[in-house]
């Protein structure tokens, strides 16, 4: 079946602007995760959803970052007042039920560049 | 705080030259250790999960092993198509689902 999809694949914006990044998980997966990957580094956890609710948002760096998953499927990561330091690849992953030890399957990422 | 350190940062091999990648970890109780492969411009692709010390898993030319402090990814007779960045991640037992990743090992296999 289809994997995790993310749109857009690339996003260029100016400092101070607002951006939205979308993630469509694998069909039937109830758990969804957002990570951020800087060049030459491994992914860093941002937030985890179980169904519609954010079960763990401890990785969000500050209150400019917010994510929603209103119907328990598609999720949107929202970044307000973007800064140049926000430039990175934003990765989304999903797993079947969010159970311990479950494999997280990643999407291709959205490459965000803040000028 | 959970930590994952991978070495070497980069590795260049000749086709057929076997080697091992290292992943050292510090975690408050290990729920699982995950290996992923990442090609340039793509998301991480799942390879293996290891749960307890002594466990081993194999897939084609790759074999992953786990001790109480580290994991190794052994690559036997690699081919150029094995060139990629290999990422190691841990999941702690303390109720969290987040994965903590290392910085990866960039592997280049030359024909």
PDB file of C-alpha atoms in Angstrom:
ATOM      1  CA  UNK A   1       0.000   0.000   0.000  1.00  0.00           C
ATOM      2  CA  UNK A   2       0.935   3.657  -0.090  1.00  0.00           C
ATOM      3  CA  UNK A   3       3.499   4.920   2.362  1.00  0.00           C
ATOM      4  CA  UNK A   4       3.596   8.134   4.355  1.00  0.00           C
ATOM      5  CA  UNK A   5       3.252  11.163   2.115  1.00  0.00           C
ATOM      6  CA  UNK A   6       4.273  14.739   2.848  1.00  0.00           C
ATOM      7  CA  UNK A   7       3.539  17.973   1.056  1.00  0.00           C
ATOM      8  CA  UNK A   8       5.068  20.153  -0.125  1.00  0.00           C
ATOM      9  CA  UNK A   9       8.341  18.384  -0.848  1.00  0.00           C
ATOM     10  CA  UNK A  10      10.133  21.725  -0.739  1.00  0.00           C
ATOM     11  CA  UNK A  11       9.163  25.049   0.791  1.00  0.00           C
ATOM     12  CA  UNK A  12      11.054  28.330   0.562  1.00  0.00           C
ATOM     13  CA  UNK A  13       9.830  31.201   2.713  1.00  0.00           C
ATOM     14  CA  UNK A  14      11.025  34.465   4.126  1.00  0.00           C
ATOM     15  CA  UNK A  15      11.942  35.137   7.717  1.00  0.00           C
ATOM     16  CA  UNK A  16       8.872  36.059   9.718  1.00  0.00           C
ATOM     17  CA  UNK A  17       6.371  34.258   7.495  1.00  0.00           C
ATOM     18  CA  UNK A  18       3.943  31.491   8.516  1.00  0.00           C
ATOM     19  CA  UNK A  19       4.192  27.993   6.999  1.00  0.00           C
ATOM     20  CA  UNK A  20       2.145  24.807   7.108  1.00  0.00           C
ATOM     21  CA  UNK A  21       3.530  21.364   6.392  1.00  0.00           C
ATOM     22  CA  UNK A  22       1.204  18.437   5.749  1.00  0.00           C
ATOM     23  CA  UNK A  23       1.558  14.741   6.526  1.00  0.00           C
ATOM     24  CA  UNK A  24      -0.671  11.920   5.315  1.00  0.00           C
ATOM     25  CA  UNK A  25       0.099   8.718   7.279  1.00  0.00           C
ATOM     26  CA  UNK A  26      -0.179   5.124   6.159  1.00  0.00           C
ATOM     27  CA  UNK A  27      -3.844   4.158   5.986  1.00  0.00           C
ATOM     28  CA  UNK A  28      -5.008   2.627   9.263  1.00  0.00           C
ATOM     29  CA  UNK A  29      -2.114   3.942  11.340  1.00  0.00           C
ATOM     30  CA  UNK A  30      -3.356   5.717  14.448  1.00  0.00           C
ATOM     31  CA  UNK A  31       0.006   7.002  15.676  1.00  0.00           C
ATOM     32  CA  UNK A  32       1.781   9.874  13.942  1.00  0.00           C
ATOM     33  CA  UNK A  33       5.128  11.497  14.713  1.00  0.00           C
ATOM     34  CA  UNK A  34       6.923  14.641  13.571  1.00  0.00           C
ATOM     35  CA  UNK A  35      10.717  14.908  13.550  1.00  0.00           C
ATOM     36  CA  UNK A  36      13.133  17.561  12.329  1.00  0.00           C
ATOM     37  CA  UNK A  37      16.467  16.750  10.674  1.00  0.00           C
ATOM     38  CA  UNK A  38      19.261  19.258  10.233  1.00  0.00           C
ATOM     39  CA  UNK A  39      22.052  18.688   7.732  1.00  0.00           C
ATOM     40  CA  UNK A  40      24.439  15.963   8.857  1.00  0.00           C
ATOM     41  CA  UNK A  41      22.361  15.089  11.912  1.00  0.00           C
ATOM     42  CA  UNK A  42      19.865  12.418  12.817  1.00  0.00           C
ATOM     43  CA  UNK A  43      16.151  13.229  13.138  1.00  0.00           C
ATOM     44  CA  UNK A  44      15.048  14.985  16.340  1.00  0.00           C
ATOM     45  CA  UNK A  45      11.626  14.278  17.825  1.00  0.00           C
ATOM     46  CA  UNK A  46       9.067  17.074  17.845  1.00  0.00           C
ATOM     47  CA  UNK A  47       5.600  15.691  18.649  1.00  0.00           C
ATOM     48  CA  UNK A  48       3.601  12.446  18.765  1.00  0.00           C
ATOM     49  CA  UNK A  49      -0.138  12.012  18.153  1.00  0.00           C
ATOM     50  CA  UNK A  50      -2.263   9.098  19.245  1.00  0.00           C
ATOM     51  CA  UNK A  51      -5.460   9.541  17.301  1.00  0.00           C
ATOM     52  CA  UNK A  52      -6.480  13.184  17.393  1.00  0.00           C
ATOM     53  CA  UNK A  53      -4.623  14.140  20.547  1.00  0.00           C
ATOM     54  CA  UNK A  54      -1.012  15.140  21.070  1.00  0.00           C
ATOM     55  CA  UNK A  55       0.265  12.476  23.464  1.00  0.00           C
ATOM     56  CA  UNK A  56       3.770  13.951  23.704  1.00  0.00           C
ATOM     57  CA  UNK A  57       4.764  17.431  22.514  1.00  0.00           C
ATOM     58  CA  UNK A  58       7.946  17.646  24.566  1.00  0.00           C
ATOM     59  CA  UNK A  59      10.140  18.082  21.493  1.00  0.00           C
ATOM     60  CA  UNK A  60       8.538  21.253  20.164  1.00  0.00           C
ATOM     61  CA  UNK A  61      11.299  23.870  20.479  1.00  0.00           C
ATOM     62  CA  UNK A  62       9.062  26.857  21.353  1.00  0.00           C
ATOM     63  CA  UNK A  63       5.541  28.211  21.034  1.00  0.00           C
ATOM     64  CA  UNK A  64       6.038  29.178  17.394  1.00  0.00           C
ATOM     65  CA  UNK A  65       5.595  25.498  16.552  1.00  0.00           C
ATOM     66  CA  UNK A  66       2.182  23.873  16.679  1.00  0.00           C
ATOM     67  CA  UNK A  67       0.683  20.723  15.174  1.00  0.00           C
ATOM     68  CA  UNK A  68      -2.846  19.421  14.729  1.00  0.00           C
ATOM     69  CA  UNK A  69      -4.520  16.212  13.674  1.00  0.00           C
ATOM     70  CA  UNK A  70      -8.237  17.028  13.823  1.00  0.00           C
ATOM     71  CA  UNK A  71      -9.672  13.830  12.366  1.00  0.00           C
ATOM     72  CA  UNK A  72      -7.002  11.396  13.479  1.00  0.00           C
ATOM     73  CA  UNK A  73      -5.488  10.990  10.037  1.00  0.00           C
ATOM     74  CA  UNK A  74      -3.797  13.891   8.225  1.00  0.00           C
ATOM     75  CA  UNK A  75      -1.621  16.149  10.376  1.00  0.00           C
ATOM     76  CA  UNK A  76      -0.395  19.688   9.819  1.00  0.00           C
ATOM     77  CA  UNK A  77       2.715  21.163  11.401  1.00  0.00           C
ATOM     78  CA  UNK A  78       2.439  24.922  11.681  1.00  0.00           C
ATOM     79  CA  UNK A  79       5.353  27.286  12.182  1.00  0.00           C
ATOM     80  CA  UNK A  80       4.723  30.953  12.972  1.00  0.00           C
ATOM     81  CA  UNK A  81       7.183  33.823  12.527  1.00  0.00           C
ATOM     82  CA  UNK A  82       9.738  31.564  10.852  1.00  0.00           C
ATOM     83  CA  UNK A  83      13.418  32.077  11.616  1.00  0.00           C
ATOM     84  CA  UNK A  84      16.470  31.095   9.564  1.00  0.00           C
ATOM     85  CA  UNK A  85      17.283  28.494  12.205  1.00  0.00           C
ATOM     86  CA  UNK A  86      14.041  26.689  11.362  1.00  0.00           C
ATOM     87  CA  UNK A  87      15.551  25.605   8.036  1.00  0.00           C
ATOM     88  CA  UNK A  88      15.678  21.803   8.069  1.00  0.00           C
ATOM     89  CA  UNK A  89      13.967  18.718   6.716  1.00  0.00           C
ATOM     90  CA  UNK A  90      10.704  18.033   8.537  1.00  0.00           C
ATOM     91  CA  UNK A  91       9.953  14.322   8.633  1.00  0.00           C
ATOM     92  CA  UNK A  92       6.676  12.663   9.446  1.00  0.00           C
ATOM     93  CA  UNK A  93       6.325   9.031  10.533  1.00  0.00           C
ATOM     94  CA  UNK A  94       3.418   6.782  11.400  1.00  0.00           C
ATOM     95  CA  UNK A  95       2.959   3.487  13.204  1.00  0.00           C
ATOM     96  CA  UNK A  96       0.033   1.118  13.517  1.00  0.00           C
ATOM     97  CA  UNK A  97      -1.203   1.876  17.012  1.00  0.00           C
ATOM     98  CA  UNK A  98       1.561   3.701  18.839  1.00  0.00           C
ATOM     99  CA  UNK A  99       2.379   0.648  20.892  1.00  0.00           C
ATOM    100  CA  UNK A 100       5.777   0.141  22.442  1.00  0.00           C
ATOM    101  CA  UNK A 101       8.442  -1.160  20.084  1.00  0.00           C
ATOM    102  CA  UNK A 102       6.343  -0.499  16.995  1.00  0.00           C
ATOM    103  CA  UNK A 103       8.172   0.365  13.804  1.00  0.00           C
ATOM    104  CA  UNK A 104       7.833   3.988  12.764  1.00  0.00           C
ATOM    105  CA  UNK A 105       7.625   4.386   8.987  1.00  0.00           C
ATOM    106  CA  UNK A 106       8.903   7.662   7.636  1.00  0.00           C
ATOM    107  CA  UNK A 107       7.795   9.850   4.774  1.00  0.00           C
ATOM    108  CA  UNK A 108      10.146  11.580   2.330  1.00  0.00           C
ATOM    109  CA  UNK A 109      10.172  14.842   4.284  1.00  0.00           C
ATOM    110  CA  UNK A 110       9.554  18.510   3.536  1.00  0.00           C
ATOM    111  CA  UNK A 111      12.671  20.563   2.982  1.00  0.00           C
ATOM    112  CA  UNK A 112      12.085  23.986   4.526  1.00  0.00           C
ATOM    113  CA  UNK A 113      14.376  26.881   3.698  1.00  0.00           C
ATOM    114  CA  UNK A 114      13.880  30.173   5.506  1.00  0.00           C
ATOM    115  CA  UNK A 115      15.623  33.072   3.772  1.00  0.00           C
TER     116      UNK A 115
ATOM    117  CA  UNK B   1      19.035  11.944  29.017  1.00  0.00           C
ATOM    118  CA  UNK B   2      19.074   9.334  26.270  1.00  0.00           C
ATOM    119  CA  UNK B   3      22.124   9.499  24.009  1.00  0.00           C
ATOM    120  CA  UNK B   4      23.180   7.690  20.847  1.00  0.00           C
ATOM    121  CA  UNK B   5      26.663   7.945  19.337  1.00  0.00           C
ATOM    122  CA  UNK B   6      27.508   6.419  15.993  1.00  0.00           C
ATOM    123  CA  UNK B   7      30.949   5.729  14.595  1.00  0.00           C
ATOM    124  CA  UNK B   8      32.620   6.209  12.277  1.00  0.00           C
ATOM    125  CA  UNK B   9      30.968   9.338  10.884  1.00  0.00           C
ATOM    126  CA  UNK B  10      31.910   8.260   7.383  1.00  0.00           C
ATOM    127  CA  UNK B  11      33.231   5.027   5.901  1.00  0.00           C
ATOM    128  CA  UNK B  12      34.489   4.274   2.435  1.00  0.00           C
ATOM    129  CA  UNK B  13      34.721   0.618   1.382  1.00  0.00           C
ATOM    130  CA  UNK B  14      35.637  -1.215  -1.748  1.00  0.00           C
ATOM    131  CA  UNK B  15      32.987  -3.512  -3.162  1.00  0.00           C
ATOM    132  CA  UNK B  16      33.241  -6.832  -1.322  1.00  0.00           C
ATOM    133  CA  UNK B  17      35.149  -5.362   1.647  1.00  0.00           C
ATOM    134  CA  UNK B  18      33.211  -6.284   4.802  1.00  0.00           C
ATOM    135  CA  UNK B  19      33.049  -3.947   7.797  1.00  0.00           C
ATOM    136  CA  UNK B  20      30.994  -2.943  10.835  1.00  0.00           C
ATOM    137  CA  UNK B  21      29.255   0.232  11.968  1.00  0.00           C
ATOM    138  CA  UNK B  22      28.974   1.003  15.670  1.00  0.00           C
ATOM    139  CA  UNK B  23      26.112   2.490  17.681  1.00  0.00           C
ATOM    140  CA  UNK B  24      26.765   3.193  21.366  1.00  0.00           C
ATOM    141  CA  UNK B  25      23.811   4.175  23.510  1.00  0.00           C
ATOM    142  CA  UNK B  26      22.859   5.424  26.950  1.00  0.00           C
ATOM    143  CA  UNK B  27      19.174   5.081  27.736  1.00  0.00           C
ATOM    144  CA  UNK B  28      16.983   4.831  30.809  1.00  0.00           C
ATOM    145  CA  UNK B  29      15.939   1.277  30.105  1.00  0.00           C
ATOM    146  CA  UNK B  30      15.943   0.101  26.512  1.00  0.00           C
ATOM    147  CA  UNK B  31      12.633  -0.747  24.917  1.00  0.00           C
ATOM    148  CA  UNK B  32      14.071  -1.172  21.423  1.00  0.00           C
ATOM    149  CA  UNK B  33      17.014  -0.255  19.203  1.00  0.00           C
ATOM    150  CA  UNK B  34      16.203   0.549  15.594  1.00  0.00           C
ATOM    151  CA  UNK B  35      18.377   0.674  12.480  1.00  0.00           C
ATOM    152  CA  UNK B  36      17.332   2.731   9.481  1.00  0.00           C
ATOM    153  CA  UNK B  37      18.896   3.408   6.094  1.00  0.00           C
ATOM    154  CA  UNK B  38      18.606   6.879   4.561  1.00  0.00           C
ATOM    155  CA  UNK B  39      19.372   7.715   0.940  1.00  0.00           C
ATOM    156  CA  UNK B  40      20.100  11.334  -0.044  1.00  0.00           C
ATOM    157  CA  UNK B  41      16.933  13.406  -0.268  1.00  0.00           C
ATOM    158  CA  UNK B  42      14.729  10.646   1.160  1.00  0.00           C
ATOM    159  CA  UNK B  43      13.246   9.682   4.499  1.00  0.00           C
ATOM    160  CA  UNK B  44      14.715   6.938   6.699  1.00  0.00           C
ATOM    161  CA  UNK B  45      13.857   3.387   5.629  1.00  0.00           C
ATOM    162  CA  UNK B  46      13.383   0.807   8.375  1.00  0.00           C
ATOM    163  CA  UNK B  47      15.858  -2.084   8.543  1.00  0.00           C
ATOM    164  CA  UNK B  48      15.783  -3.811  11.961  1.00  0.00           C
ATOM    165  CA  UNK B  49      14.541  -3.654  15.527  1.00  0.00           C
ATOM    166  CA  UNK B  50      16.512  -5.303  18.347  1.00  0.00           C
ATOM    167  CA  UNK B  51      14.981  -5.698  21.795  1.00  0.00           C
ATOM    168  CA  UNK B  52      17.439  -7.393  24.117  1.00  0.00           C
ATOM    169  CA  UNK B  53      21.151  -8.037  24.524  1.00  0.00           C
ATOM    170  CA  UNK B  54      22.350 -11.014  22.517  1.00  0.00           C
ATOM    171  CA  UNK B  55      19.726 -10.627  19.830  1.00  0.00           C
ATOM    172  CA  UNK B  56      20.774 -10.719  16.166  1.00  0.00           C
ATOM    173  CA  UNK B  57      18.855 -10.023  12.952  1.00  0.00           C
ATOM    174  CA  UNK B  58      19.868 -10.420   9.317  1.00  0.00           C
ATOM    175  CA  UNK B  59      18.691  -9.090   5.993  1.00  0.00           C
ATOM    176  CA  UNK B  60      20.638  -9.824   2.830  1.00  0.00           C
ATOM    177  CA  UNK B  61      24.177  -8.486   3.390  1.00  0.00           C
ATOM    178  CA  UNK B  62      23.301  -6.788   6.689  1.00  0.00           C
ATOM    179  CA  UNK B  63      23.411  -8.240  10.198  1.00  0.00           C
ATOM    180  CA  UNK B  64      22.577  -6.287  13.340  1.00  0.00           C
ATOM    181  CA  UNK B  65      23.663  -7.306  16.828  1.00  0.00           C
ATOM    182  CA  UNK B  66      22.959  -5.868  20.276  1.00  0.00           C
ATOM    183  CA  UNK B  67      24.781  -5.752  23.619  1.00  0.00           C
ATOM    184  CA  UNK B  68      23.852  -3.847  26.779  1.00  0.00           C
ATOM    185  CA  UNK B  69      25.846  -0.811  25.655  1.00  0.00           C
ATOM    186  CA  UNK B  70      26.076  -0.910  21.875  1.00  0.00           C
ATOM    187  CA  UNK B  71      24.841  -2.296  18.605  1.00  0.00           C
ATOM    188  CA  UNK B  72      26.769  -3.232  15.506  1.00  0.00           C
ATOM    189  CA  UNK B  73      25.621  -3.277  11.904  1.00  0.00           C
ATOM    190  CA  UNK B  74      27.810  -5.726  10.031  1.00  0.00           C
ATOM    191  CA  UNK B  75      27.954  -5.388   6.255  1.00  0.00           C
ATOM    192  CA  UNK B  76      29.216  -8.466   4.439  1.00  0.00           C
ATOM    193  CA  UNK B  77      30.596  -8.161   0.908  1.00  0.00           C
ATOM    194  CA  UNK B  78      28.932  -4.789   0.296  1.00  0.00           C
ATOM    195  CA  UNK B  79      27.809  -3.581  -3.110  1.00  0.00           C
ATOM    196  CA  UNK B  80      27.651  -0.009  -4.419  1.00  0.00           C
ATOM    197  CA  UNK B  81      23.877   0.000  -3.858  1.00  0.00           C
ATOM    198  CA  UNK B  82      24.531  -0.327  -0.117  1.00  0.00           C
ATOM    199  CA  UNK B  83      25.886   3.227  -0.156  1.00  0.00           C
ATOM    200  CA  UNK B  84      23.696   5.320   2.152  1.00  0.00           C
ATOM    201  CA  UNK B  85      23.589   6.854   5.618  1.00  0.00           C
ATOM    202  CA  UNK B  86      22.803   4.315   8.331  1.00  0.00           C
ATOM    203  CA  UNK B  87      20.954   5.670  11.353  1.00  0.00           C
ATOM    204  CA  UNK B  88      20.627   4.071  14.763  1.00  0.00           C
ATOM    205  CA  UNK B  89      17.845   5.054  17.185  1.00  0.00           C
ATOM    206  CA  UNK B  90      16.707   3.999  20.658  1.00  0.00           C
ATOM    207  CA  UNK B  91      13.341   3.999  22.313  1.00  0.00           C
ATOM    208  CA  UNK B  92      13.333   4.256  26.108  1.00  0.00           C
ATOM    209  CA  UNK B  93      11.122   2.231  28.421  1.00  0.00           C
ATOM    210  CA  UNK B  94       9.830   5.244  30.296  1.00  0.00           C
ATOM    211  CA  UNK B  95       6.536   5.401  28.438  1.00  0.00           C
ATOM    212  CA  UNK B  96       7.789   7.542  25.576  1.00  0.00           C
ATOM    213  CA  UNK B  97       7.311   6.634  21.940  1.00  0.00           C
ATOM    214  CA  UNK B  98       9.867   9.128  20.621  1.00  0.00           C
ATOM    215  CA  UNK B  99      12.996   7.737  18.990  1.00  0.00           C
ATOM    216  CA  UNK B 100      16.381   9.252  19.873  1.00  0.00           C
ATOM    217  CA  UNK B 101      18.671   9.075  16.850  1.00  0.00           C
ATOM    218  CA  UNK B 102      22.408   9.170  16.387  1.00  0.00           C
ATOM    219  CA  UNK B 103      23.987  11.332  13.691  1.00  0.00           C
ATOM    220  CA  UNK B 104      24.472   8.394  11.378  1.00  0.00           C
ATOM    221  CA  UNK B 105      27.320   6.765   9.478  1.00  0.00           C
ATOM    222  CA  UNK B 106      27.698   7.759   5.822  1.00  0.00           C
ATOM    223  CA  UNK B 107      28.753   4.649   3.935  1.00  0.00           C
ATOM    224  CA  UNK B 108      30.202   4.786   0.441  1.00  0.00           C
ATOM    225  CA  UNK B 109      30.914   1.532  -1.394  1.00  0.00           C
ATOM    226  CA  UNK B 110      33.101   1.925  -4.454  1.00  0.00           C
ATOM    227  CA  UNK B 111      32.971  -0.540  -7.351  1.00  0.00           C
TER     228      UNK B 111
END
